[in-house]
GROMACS .gro file of C-alpha atoms in nm:
model
  304
    1MET     CA    1  14.487  14.021 -12.116
    2MET     CA    2  14.419  14.191 -12.501
    3ALA     CA    3  14.796  14.159 -12.625
    4GLY     CA    4  14.976  14.498 -12.559
    5ARG     CA    5  14.656  14.673 -12.390
    6LEU     CA    6  14.668  14.754 -11.980
    7ARG     CA    7  14.422  14.660 -11.770
    8VAL     CA    8  14.234  14.848 -11.601
    9GLY     CA    9  13.985  14.801 -11.359
   10VAL     CA   10  13.617  15.054 -11.405
   11HIS     CA   11  13.437  15.113 -11.098
   12VAL     CA   12  13.050  14.971 -11.122
   13GLU     CA   13  12.954  15.332 -11.057
   14ILE     CA   14  13.105  15.486 -11.323
   15PRO     CA   15  12.944  15.646 -11.561
   16GLY     CA   16  12.872  15.459 -11.865
   17SER     CA   17  12.969  15.687 -12.132
   18VAL     CA   18  13.288  15.692 -11.944
   19ARG     CA   19  13.348  15.278 -11.919
   20VAL     CA   20  13.238  15.277 -12.369
   21GLU     CA   21  13.557  15.517 -12.388
   22ALA     CA   22  13.759  15.308 -12.157
   23ALA     CA   23  13.724  14.966 -12.372
   24LYS     CA   24  13.854  15.153 -12.663
   25HIS     CA   25  14.181  15.156 -12.481
   26PHE     CA   26  14.233  14.943 -12.214
   27ASP     CA   27  14.158  14.593 -12.117
   28THR     CA   28  13.877  14.738 -11.911
   29HIS     CA   29  13.661  14.540 -11.591
   30HIS     CA   30  13.469  14.627 -11.409
   31ILE     CA   31  13.478  14.595 -11.039
   32GLY     CA   32  13.292  14.656 -10.743
   33ASP     CA   33  13.235  14.639 -10.426
   34THR     CA   34  13.141  14.264 -10.374
   35SER     CA   35  13.277  14.163 -10.662
   36ALA     CA   36  13.547  13.947 -10.707
   37PRO     CA   37  13.896  14.151 -10.798
   38PRO     CA   38  14.003  14.023 -11.157
   39PRO     CA   39  14.417  13.941 -11.161
   40ASP     CA   40  14.727  14.183 -11.298
   41LEU     CA   41  14.514  14.514 -11.271
   42ALA     CA   42  14.678  14.785 -11.365
   43ALA     CA   43  14.508  15.096 -11.329
   44VAL     CA   44  14.161  15.146 -11.154
   45ILE     CA   45  13.942  15.416 -11.298
   46THR     CA   46  13.676  15.576 -10.981
   47PRO     CA   47  13.434  15.805 -10.961
   48TRP     CA   48  13.539  16.116 -10.685
   49TRP     CA   49  13.232  16.008 -10.448
   50ARG     CA   50  13.360  15.703 -10.377
   51GLY     CA   51  13.681  15.696 -10.385
   52TYR     CA   52  13.968  15.465 -10.306
   53GLY     CA   53  14.044  15.330  -9.939
   54ALA     CA   54  14.284  15.139  -9.779
   55ASP     CA   55  14.060  14.828  -9.835
   56ASP     CA   56  14.054  14.878 -10.227
   57VAL     CA   57  14.437  14.891 -10.189
   58ALA     CA   58  14.446  14.517 -10.057
   59ARG     CA   59  14.153  14.420 -10.270
   60HIS     CA   60  14.366  14.512 -10.569
   61PRO     CA   61  14.745  14.445 -10.505
   62THR     CA   62  14.872  14.523 -10.865
   63VAL     CA   63  14.729  14.826 -10.888
   64ARG     CA   64  14.938  15.124 -10.881
   65TYR     CA   65  14.815  15.442 -11.013
   66VAL     CA   66  14.406  15.569 -10.872
   67SER     CA   67  14.276  15.766 -11.194
   68VAL     CA   68  13.968  16.037 -11.018
   69PHE     CA   69  13.627  16.097 -11.175
   70GLY     CA   70  13.647  16.374 -11.062
   71THR     CA   71  13.820  16.640 -10.892
   72GLY     CA   72  13.775  16.596 -10.542
   73LEU     CA   73  14.030  16.347 -10.303
   74GLU     CA   74  13.847  16.408  -9.966
   75TYR     CA   75  13.711  16.063 -10.060
   76VAL     CA   76  14.076  15.882 -10.149
   77ASP     CA   77  14.335  15.716  -9.866
   78LEU     CA   78  14.611  15.967  -9.918
   79GLY     CA   79  14.797  15.733  -9.662
   80ALA     CA   80  14.710  15.355  -9.787
   81LEU     CA   81  14.762  15.471 -10.115
   82SER     CA   82  15.144  15.632 -10.087
   83GLU     CA   83  15.275  15.349  -9.859
   84ALA     CA   84  15.159  15.097 -10.093
   85GLY     CA   85  15.345  15.276 -10.418
   86ILE     CA   86  15.062  15.377 -10.526
   87ASP     CA   87  14.987  15.696 -10.790
   88VAL     CA   88  14.651  15.924 -10.778
   89GLY     CA   89  14.517  16.166 -11.068
   90THR     CA   90  14.201  16.400 -11.090
   91THR     CA   91  14.052  16.543 -11.419
   92VAL     CA   92  14.150  16.960 -11.205
   93LEU     CA   93  14.142  17.050 -11.573
   94ASP     CA   94  13.796  16.997 -11.655
   95GLY     CA   95  13.566  17.283 -11.621
   96THR     CA   96  13.393  17.171 -11.276
   97ASP     CA   97  13.566  17.523 -11.130
   98HIS     CA   98  13.389  17.754 -11.407
   99ALA     CA   99  13.108  17.517 -11.463
  100VAL     CA  100  12.988  17.491 -11.045
  101ALA     CA  101  13.060  17.898 -11.000
  102GLU     CA  102  12.828  17.966 -11.219
  103CYS     CA  103  12.617  17.740 -11.099
  104ALA     CA  104  12.617  17.946 -10.796
  105LEU     CA  105  12.576  18.221 -10.988
  106ALA     CA  106  12.266  18.065 -11.172
  107LEU     CA  107  12.129  18.015 -10.811
  108CYS     CA  108  12.208  18.343 -10.674
  109LEU     CA  109  12.077  18.608 -10.920
  110SER     CA  110  11.752  18.330 -10.966
  111LEU     CA  111  11.730  18.360 -10.564
  112LEU     CA  112  11.779  18.741 -10.570
  113ARG     CA  113  11.570  18.790 -10.854
  114ARG     CA  114  11.279  18.512 -10.716
  115VAL     CA  115  11.318  18.378 -11.066
  116PRO     CA  116  11.094  18.103 -10.988
  117ASP     CA  117  10.786  18.276 -10.818
  118ALA     CA  118  10.812  18.473 -11.111
  119ASP     CA  119  10.755  18.186 -11.382
  120ARG     CA  120  10.463  18.076 -11.126
  121PHE     CA  121  10.315  18.430 -11.093
  122ILE     CA  122  10.222  18.433 -11.443
  123ARG     CA  123  10.189  18.085 -11.479
  124SER     CA  124   9.910  18.085 -11.224
  125GLY     CA  125   9.739  18.482 -11.384
  126GLU     CA  126   9.798  18.651 -11.103
  127TRP     CA  127  10.044  18.895 -11.366
  128GLU     CA  128   9.649  18.987 -11.456
  129ARG     CA  129   9.583  19.132 -11.175
  130LYS     CA  130   9.832  19.274 -10.969
  131SER     CA  131  10.199  19.352 -11.017
  132PHE     CA  132  10.508  19.125 -10.927
  133PRO     CA  133  10.641  19.290 -10.620
  134PRO     CA  134  11.043  19.438 -10.656
  135THR     CA  135  11.354  19.219 -10.591
  136THR     CA  136  11.693  19.199 -10.471
  137SER     CA  137  11.980  19.345 -10.739
  138LEU     CA  138  12.329  19.153 -10.709
  139PHE     CA  139  12.468  19.498 -10.789
  140GLY     CA  140  12.603  19.691 -10.471
  141GLN     CA  141  12.526  19.411 -10.211
  142SER     CA  142  12.858  19.286  -9.999
  143VAL     CA  143  12.895  18.889 -10.068
  144GLY     CA  144  13.096  18.620  -9.882
  145ILE     CA  145  13.250  18.336  -9.950
  146VAL     CA  146  13.327  18.058  -9.735
  147GLY     CA  147  13.671  17.898  -9.925
  148LEU     CA  148  13.891  18.153 -10.181
  149GLY     CA  149  14.023  17.819 -10.375
  150TYR     CA  150  13.925  17.657 -10.676
  151ILE     CA  151  13.530  17.727 -10.695
  152GLY     CA  152  13.507  17.987 -10.529
  153SER     CA  153  13.774  18.178 -10.678
  154GLN     CA  154  13.565  18.145 -10.983
  155ILE     CA  155  13.235  18.310 -10.778
  156ALA     CA  156  13.475  18.572 -10.660
  157ALA     CA  157  13.505  18.704 -10.993
  158ARG     CA  158  13.216  18.676 -11.099
  159CYS     CA  159  13.021  18.883 -10.801
  160ALA     CA  160  13.296  19.144 -10.822
  161ALA     CA  161  13.208  19.186 -11.243
  162HIS     CA  162  12.827  19.200 -11.093
  163GLY     CA  163  12.909  19.528 -10.919
  164SER     CA  164  12.960  19.335 -10.561
  165THR     CA  165  13.221  19.419 -10.362
  166VAL     CA  166  13.357  19.004 -10.224
  167GLY     CA  167  13.531  18.910  -9.905
  168TYR     CA  168  13.607  18.576  -9.817
  169PHE     CA  169  13.732  18.335  -9.466
  170GLY     CA  170  13.955  17.999  -9.504
  171ARG     CA  171  14.188  17.897  -9.288
  172THR     CA  172  14.428  18.139  -9.355
  173LYS     CA  173  14.497  18.502  -9.549
  174ARG     CA  174  14.519  18.404  -9.958
  175ALA     CA  175  14.896  18.613 -10.121
  176GLN     CA  176  14.785  18.852 -10.403
  177VAL     CA  177  14.423  18.893 -10.310
  178SER     CA  178  14.280  19.207 -10.318
  179HIS     CA  179  13.949  19.098 -10.188
  180ARG     CA  180  13.922  19.134  -9.851
  181TYR     CA  181  13.967  18.900  -9.589
  182PHE     CA  182  13.767  18.746  -9.272
  183LYS     CA  183  13.890  18.589  -8.936
  184SER     CA  184  13.627  18.447  -8.923
  185LEU     CA  185  13.305  18.352  -9.012
  186ALA     CA  186  13.106  18.513  -8.790
  187ASP     CA  187  13.223  18.892  -8.917
  188ILE     CA  188  13.196  18.741  -9.262
  189ALA     CA  189  12.848  18.655  -9.202
  190GLU     CA  190  12.798  18.963  -9.019
  191ALA     CA  191  12.910  19.176  -9.282
  192SER     CA  192  12.779  18.971  -9.583
  193ASP     CA  193  12.427  18.998  -9.800
  194VAL     CA  194  12.568  18.680  -9.942
  195LEU     CA  195  12.724  18.424  -9.808
  196PHE     CA  196  12.884  18.161 -10.005
  197ILE     CA  197  12.960  17.822  -9.943
  198SER     CA  198  13.245  17.700 -10.144
  199CYS     CA  199  13.470  17.525  -9.949
  200ARG     CA  200  13.671  17.156  -9.946
  201GLY     CA  201  13.709  17.075  -9.625
  202ASP     CA  202  13.612  16.774  -9.295
  203ALA     CA  203  13.433  16.632  -9.020
  204THR     CA  204  13.605  16.922  -8.776
  205MET     CA  205  13.351  17.196  -9.040
  206ARG     CA  206  13.077  16.960  -9.025
  207GLY     CA  207  12.780  17.205  -8.875
  208MET     CA  208  12.978  17.491  -8.925
  209ILE     CA  209  12.699  17.713  -9.061
  210ASN     CA  210  12.482  17.662  -8.761
  211ALA     CA  211  12.225  17.890  -8.588
  212GLU     CA  212  12.492  18.124  -8.427
  213ILE     CA  213  12.614  18.214  -8.767
  214LEU     CA  214  12.272  18.243  -8.924
  215ALA     CA  215  12.180  18.503  -8.710
  216HIS     CA  216  12.480  18.713  -8.824
  217LEU     CA  217  12.360  18.697  -9.153
  218GLY     CA  218  12.036  18.819  -9.067
  219PRO     CA  219  11.659  18.861  -9.182
  220GLU     CA  220  11.844  19.024  -9.495
  221GLY     CA  221  12.082  18.794  -9.575
  222TYR     CA  222  12.112  18.543  -9.786
  223LEU     CA  223  12.301  18.184  -9.858
  224ILE     CA  224  12.449  17.937 -10.133
  225ASN     CA  225  12.563  17.649 -10.012
  226ILE     CA  226  12.748  17.428 -10.306
  227SER     CA  227  13.006  17.262 -10.090
  228LYS     CA  228  12.930  16.994  -9.915
  229PRO     CA  229  12.581  16.939  -9.691
  230GLU     CA  230  12.740  16.847  -9.303
  231PHE     CA  231  12.870  17.201  -9.356
  232VAL     CA  232  12.494  17.318  -9.284
  233ASP     CA  233  12.289  17.259  -9.032
  234GLU     CA  234  12.014  17.203  -9.179
  235THR     CA  235  11.747  17.112  -8.866
  236ALA     CA  236  11.899  17.548  -8.807
  237LEU     CA  237  11.852  17.607  -9.162
  238ILE     CA  238  11.478  17.461  -9.197
  239THR     CA  239  11.425  17.657  -8.808
  240THR     CA  240  11.555  18.010  -8.926
  241LEU     CA  241  11.368  18.048  -9.295
  242ALA     CA  242  11.081  17.922  -9.122
  243ASN     CA  243  11.078  18.194  -8.961
  244ASN     CA  244  11.302  18.491  -9.168
  245GLY     CA  245  11.560  18.496  -8.971
  246ILE     CA  246  11.774  18.503  -9.355
  247ALA     CA  247  11.605  18.580  -9.676
  248GLY     CA  248  11.591  18.336  -9.861
  249ALA     CA  249  11.880  18.011  -9.926
  250ALA     CA  250  11.974  17.879 -10.229
  251LEU     CA  251  12.105  17.502 -10.156
  252ASP     CA  252  12.273  17.280 -10.457
  253VAL     CA  253  12.380  16.948 -10.186
  254PHE     CA  254  12.160  16.795  -9.950
  255ASN     CA  255  12.226  16.518  -9.658
  256GLY     CA  256  12.102  16.206  -9.746
  257GLU     CA  257  12.037  16.280 -10.098
  258PRO     CA  258  11.871  16.191 -10.316
  259SER     CA  259  11.611  16.153 -10.015
  260ILE     CA  260  11.655  16.491  -9.887
  261ASP     CA  261  11.409  16.633  -9.536
  262PRO     CA  262  11.061  16.713  -9.641
  263ARG     CA  263  11.066  16.941  -9.437
  264LEU     CA  264  11.278  17.181  -9.704
  265THR     CA  265  11.010  17.142  -9.990
  266GLN     CA  266  10.801  17.339  -9.807
  267LEU     CA  267  10.955  17.625  -9.758
  268SER     CA  268  10.896  17.905 -10.004
  269ASN     CA  269  11.190  18.061  -9.976
  270LEU     CA  270  11.486  17.809  -9.974
  271LEU     CA  271  11.568  17.754 -10.367
  272LEU     CA  272  11.624  17.362 -10.388
  273HIS     CA  273  11.855  17.247 -10.729
  274PRO     CA  274  11.996  16.802 -10.729
  275HIS     CA  275  12.341  16.814 -10.709
  276ASN     CA  276  12.397  16.979 -11.046
  277GLY     CA  277  12.612  17.284 -11.026
  278TRP     CA  278  12.952  17.042 -11.151
  279LYS     CA  279  12.747  16.788 -11.392
  280THR     CA  280  12.765  16.993 -11.814
  281THR     CA  281  12.798  16.817 -12.080
  282GLY     CA  282  13.153  16.993 -12.167
  283VAL     CA  283  13.313  16.840 -11.803
  284ILE     CA  284  13.091  16.484 -11.828
  285ARG     CA  285  13.312  16.475 -12.209
  286ASN     CA  286  13.640  16.655 -12.003
  287ARG     CA  287  13.649  16.420 -11.688
  288GLU     CA  288  13.602  16.131 -11.968
  289TYR     CA  289  13.898  16.255 -12.206
  290TYR     CA  290  14.148  16.303 -11.869
  291VAL     CA  291  14.042  16.015 -11.661
  292ILE     CA  292  14.147  15.828 -11.952
  293LYS     CA  293  14.431  16.035 -12.062
  294ASN     CA  294  14.639  16.063 -11.683
  295ILE     CA  295  14.643  15.671 -11.716
  296ARG     CA  296  14.757  15.718 -12.070
  297ASP     CA  297  15.054  15.984 -11.977
  298HIS     CA  298  15.161  15.784 -11.607
  299PHE     CA  299  15.243  15.426 -11.791
  300GLY     CA  300  15.388  15.595 -12.068
  301LEU     CA  301  15.153  15.500 -12.353
  302SER     CA  302  15.147  15.702 -12.652
  303ASP     CA  303  14.803  15.844 -12.805
  304PRO     CA  304  14.573  15.577 -13.006
   0.00000   0.00000   0.00000
């Protein structure tokens, strides 16, 4: 161990720029699921999509802090960490909420105003032969948000600023929120022109956006998912879109990504986005800062 420097394990899935920066502050060691663990690690940096479980606790018995690169804890076994006396922190102040909400709105506007279609329309020369058809405005639409949390609240603010009426569905009604609360998915889908999925959750929510919910959304409704792919029944969505059961959908997340169901690429009323909602240069820079700062703060290290 380098004299005076904290020994920190950095998971191999962490972006290279973060590993380089961490090495400036700590005595860093690359770790993976099969690599032999280096001795005496005090902390670990792990990506949110990989998390940290009971096996990791056993593999690294000296670790006392886990710094998560990202805002989610859904893949972190909080019970196992608590039992072992390990604290955990995320980069929740990194601006992910703004970045993902901005992406959600961009997908919504692109879908409703048919921006990709309009681009192809001009490039193909069709504009010289005919006019582009009318599109749908977000102004005046009823927007439903499934999950009015960290990101959903930012989506709500942006949609309201565009002149939409906003409602939301969640496990409980939120105090001091003026938007209309719906008690069921079916009710909010029925009332919405545009339905955003922006919630965190668990396996009990798998496939909750199914054929029935899509039928409630109806042939003039739009679905946008920037949350988890498993919350949407992809087969039901493919069938519904193919039959024009809803007007369109936009997805930033997919089952099995990046190898997605090929049927998705054949749907002209589906807008595809490669799980990039959170990934701005600003968010990455902020995550890099906080994932290191959290460790320094936890161990009471002075600024370098």
